[in-house]
mmCIF file of C-alpha atoms in Angstrom:
data_model
loop_
_atom_site.group_PDB
_atom_site.id
_atom_site.type_symbol
_atom_site.label_atom_id
_atom_site.label_comp_id
_atom_site.label_asym_id
_atom_site.label_seq_id
_atom_site.Cartn_x
_atom_site.Cartn_y
_atom_site.Cartn_z
ATOM 1 C CA MET A 1 8.998 -9.698 -7.072
ATOM 2 C CA GLU A 2 9.210 -6.249 -8.650
ATOM 3 C CA ASN A 3 9.576 -4.692 -5.199
ATOM 4 C CA LEU A 4 12.645 -6.826 -4.527
ATOM 5 C CA VAL A 5 14.249 -5.693 -7.766
ATOM 6 C CA VAL A 6 13.572 -2.020 -7.003
ATOM 7 C CA THR A 7 14.911 -2.447 -3.462
ATOM 8 C CA GLY A 8 18.023 -4.171 -4.812
ATOM 9 C CA ILE A 9 18.665 -1.386 -7.315
ATOM 10 C CA ILE A 10 18.262 1.276 -4.654
ATOM 11 C CA GLY A 11 20.597 -0.679 -2.384
ATOM 12 C CA LEU A 12 23.223 -0.812 -5.123
ATOM 13 C CA ILE A 13 22.936 2.933 -5.697
ATOM 14 C CA ALA A 14 23.493 3.442 -1.970
ATOM 15 C CA LEU A 15 26.918 1.829 -2.326
ATOM 16 C CA PHE A 16 28.101 4.978 -4.097
ATOM 17 C CA LEU A 17 26.999 7.403 -1.354
ATOM 18 C CA ASP A 18 29.418 8.596 1.300
ATOM 19 C CA VAL A 19 28.642 7.805 4.927
ATOM 20 C CA ALA A 20 27.495 11.339 5.787
ATOM 21 C CA THR A 21 25.010 11.460 2.904
ATOM 22 C CA SER A 22 23.671 7.964 3.507
ATOM 23 C CA THR A 23 23.255 8.649 7.228
ATOM 24 C CA SER A 24 21.509 11.941 6.464
ATOM 25 C CA PHE A 25 19.286 10.124 3.957
ATOM 26 C CA ILE A 26 18.210 7.664 6.648
ATOM 27 C CA ASN A 27 17.628 10.544 9.060
ATOM 28 C CA PHE A 28 15.563 12.341 6.399
ATOM 29 C CA GLY A 29 13.185 9.386 6.325
ATOM 30 C CA ALA A 30 12.979 9.174 10.100
ATOM 31 C CA PHE A 31 12.452 12.904 10.658
ATOM 32 C CA THR A 32 9.875 13.060 7.870
ATOM 33 C CA ALA A 33 7.981 10.140 9.405
ATOM 34 C CA PHE A 34 8.102 11.677 12.895
ATOM 35 C CA THR A 35 6.909 15.033 11.553
ATOM 36 C CA LEU A 36 3.976 13.400 9.768
ATOM 37 C CA VAL A 37 3.066 11.319 12.828
ATOM 38 C CA ASN A 38 2.956 14.499 14.931
ATOM 39 C CA ALA A 39 0.810 16.208 12.284
ATOM 40 C CA SER A 40 -1.548 13.218 12.203
ATOM 41 C CA VAL A 41 -2.102 13.524 15.973
ATOM 42 C CA VAL A 42 -3.193 17.147 15.509
ATOM 43 C CA PHE A 43 -5.528 16.151 12.642
ATOM 44 C CA HIS A 44 -6.931 13.356 14.828
ATOM 45 C CA TYR A 45 -7.604 15.931 17.547
ATOM 46 C CA VAL A 46 -9.443 18.205 15.091
ATOM 47 C CA ARG A 47 -11.596 15.330 13.802
ATOM 48 C CA GLN A 48 -12.486 14.137 17.297
ATOM 49 C CA ARG A 49 -13.354 17.673 18.419
ATOM 50 C CA ARG A 50 -15.706 18.015 15.446
ATOM 51 C CA ALA A 51 -17.306 14.734 16.499
ATOM 52 C CA GLY A 52 -17.895 16.180 19.961
ATOM 53 C CA GLN A 53 -15.205 14.299 21.859
ATOM 54 C CA GLN A 54 -13.127 16.183 24.427
ATOM 55 C CA LEU A 55 -9.385 15.521 24.230
ATOM 56 C CA ASN A 56 -6.449 17.002 26.154
ATOM 57 C CA VAL A 57 -5.149 20.004 24.143
ATOM 58 C CA VAL A 58 -1.633 19.695 25.557
ATOM 59 C CA SER A 59 -1.308 16.023 24.614
ATOM 60 C CA TYR A 60 -2.996 16.268 21.226
ATOM 61 C CA VAL A 61 -1.914 19.711 19.986
ATOM 62 C CA VAL A 62 0.878 21.388 21.966
ATOM 63 C CA VAL A 63 3.259 18.427 22.311
ATOM 64 C CA PRO A 64 2.825 17.222 18.694
ATOM 65 C CA VAL A 65 3.298 20.754 17.296
ATOM 66 C CA VAL A 66 6.495 21.192 19.328
ATOM 67 C CA GLY A 67 7.660 17.765 18.138
ATOM 68 C CA ALA A 68 6.912 18.623 14.509
ATOM 69 C CA ILE A 69 8.808 21.926 14.810
ATOM 70 C CA ILE A 70 11.842 20.173 16.290
ATOM 71 C CA CYS A 71 11.771 17.501 13.571
ATOM 72 C CA ALA A 72 11.410 20.161 10.859
ATOM 73 C CA TYR A 73 14.410 22.011 12.276
ATOM 74 C CA LEU A 74 16.463 18.800 12.339
ATOM 75 C CA LEU A 75 15.398 18.090 8.751
ATOM 76 C CA SER A 76 16.679 21.503 7.706
ATOM 77 C CA GLN A 77 20.106 20.714 9.190
ATOM 78 C CA LEU A 78 20.699 17.572 7.104
ATOM 79 C CA ASP A 79 23.154 17.243 4.229
ATOM 80 C CA SER A 80 21.825 19.036 1.125
ATOM 81 C CA ASN A 81 22.358 15.925 -1.037
ATOM 82 C CA ALA A 82 20.273 13.880 1.389
ATOM 83 C CA ILE A 83 17.499 16.474 1.331
ATOM 84 C CA THR A 84 17.484 16.440 -2.474
ATOM 85 C CA LEU A 85 17.440 12.632 -2.584
ATOM 86 C CA GLY A 86 14.837 12.426 0.180
ATOM 87 C CA VAL A 87 12.457 14.911 -1.415
ATOM 88 C CA SER A 88 12.874 13.147 -4.785
ATOM 89 C CA TRP A 89 12.150 9.764 -3.201
ATOM 90 C CA LEU A 90 9.143 11.178 -1.331
ATOM 91 C CA ALA A 91 7.770 12.741 -4.531
ATOM 92 C CA LEU A 92 8.226 9.460 -6.404
ATOM 93 C CA GLY A 93 6.402 7.624 -3.618
ATOM 94 C CA ILE A 94 3.489 10.070 -3.742
ATOM 95 C CA ILE A 95 3.261 9.653 -7.525
ATOM 96 C CA VAL A 96 3.263 5.852 -7.224
ATOM 97 C CA LEU A 97 0.612 6.007 -4.484
ATOM 98 C CA ALA A 98 -1.513 8.319 -6.632
ATOM 99 C CA LEU A 99 -1.306 5.834 -9.511
ATOM 100 C CA ILE A 100 -2.071 2.811 -7.325
ATOM 101 C CA THR A 101 -5.052 4.526 -5.680
ATOM 102 C CA ARG A 102 -6.365 6.034 -8.931
ATOM 103 C CA GLY A 103 -5.789 9.602 -7.762
ATOM 104 C CA PHE A 104 -6.218 8.789 -4.047
ATOM 105 C CA LYS A 105 -9.803 7.611 -4.650
ATOM 106 C CA ALA A 106 -9.383 3.920 -3.812
ATOM 107 C CA ALA A 107 -7.396 2.130 -1.146
ATOM 108 C CA PRO A 108 -4.499 0.011 -2.425
ATOM 109 C CA GLU A 109 -5.386 -3.671 -2.492
ATOM 110 C CA MET A 110 -3.200 -6.561 -1.414
ATOM 111 C CA THR A 111 -2.482 -9.474 -3.688
ATOM 112 C CA ALA A 112 -3.404 -12.990 -2.560
ATOM 113 C CA THR A 113 0.224 -13.636 -1.637
ATOM 114 C CA GLU A 114 0.384 -10.495 0.497
ATOM 115 C CA LYS A 115 -2.885 -11.422 2.242
ATOM 116 C CA ALA A 116 -1.565 -14.915 2.999
ATOM 117 C CA THR A 117 1.630 -13.443 4.432
ATOM 118 C CA VAL A 118 -0.301 -11.048 6.679
ATOM 119 C CA GLU A 119 -2.630 -13.816 7.849
ATOM 120 C CA ALA A 120 0.294 -16.145 8.558
ATOM 121 C CA ALA A 121 2.013 -13.459 10.628
ATOM 122 C CA ALA A 122 -1.118 -12.840 12.710
#
């Protein structure tokens, strides 16, 4: 229930943004996600190499690094208000995650309602 309230409040705040800023804000989220996905592929490669598995360097390092560089460049070209809002939102999310996971030591747990929803969807 609390999540719905927070989402509603954020949605109402978005009503006061101009189209360019709101579009840039959405793009900030997308480019950030794509950058982190590319970085995770490189980290996966490093872990698998340490475990002795041979993976294609081009597919697991070169292409993701190029993708991350392109996404980082596109991020730098966004509206400055969107970057400020996006970084603030990202920082708030990291703080909330740190609190939920007790300093990133425990995985977040689902409530019974969330588990039922996931099971019903499967």
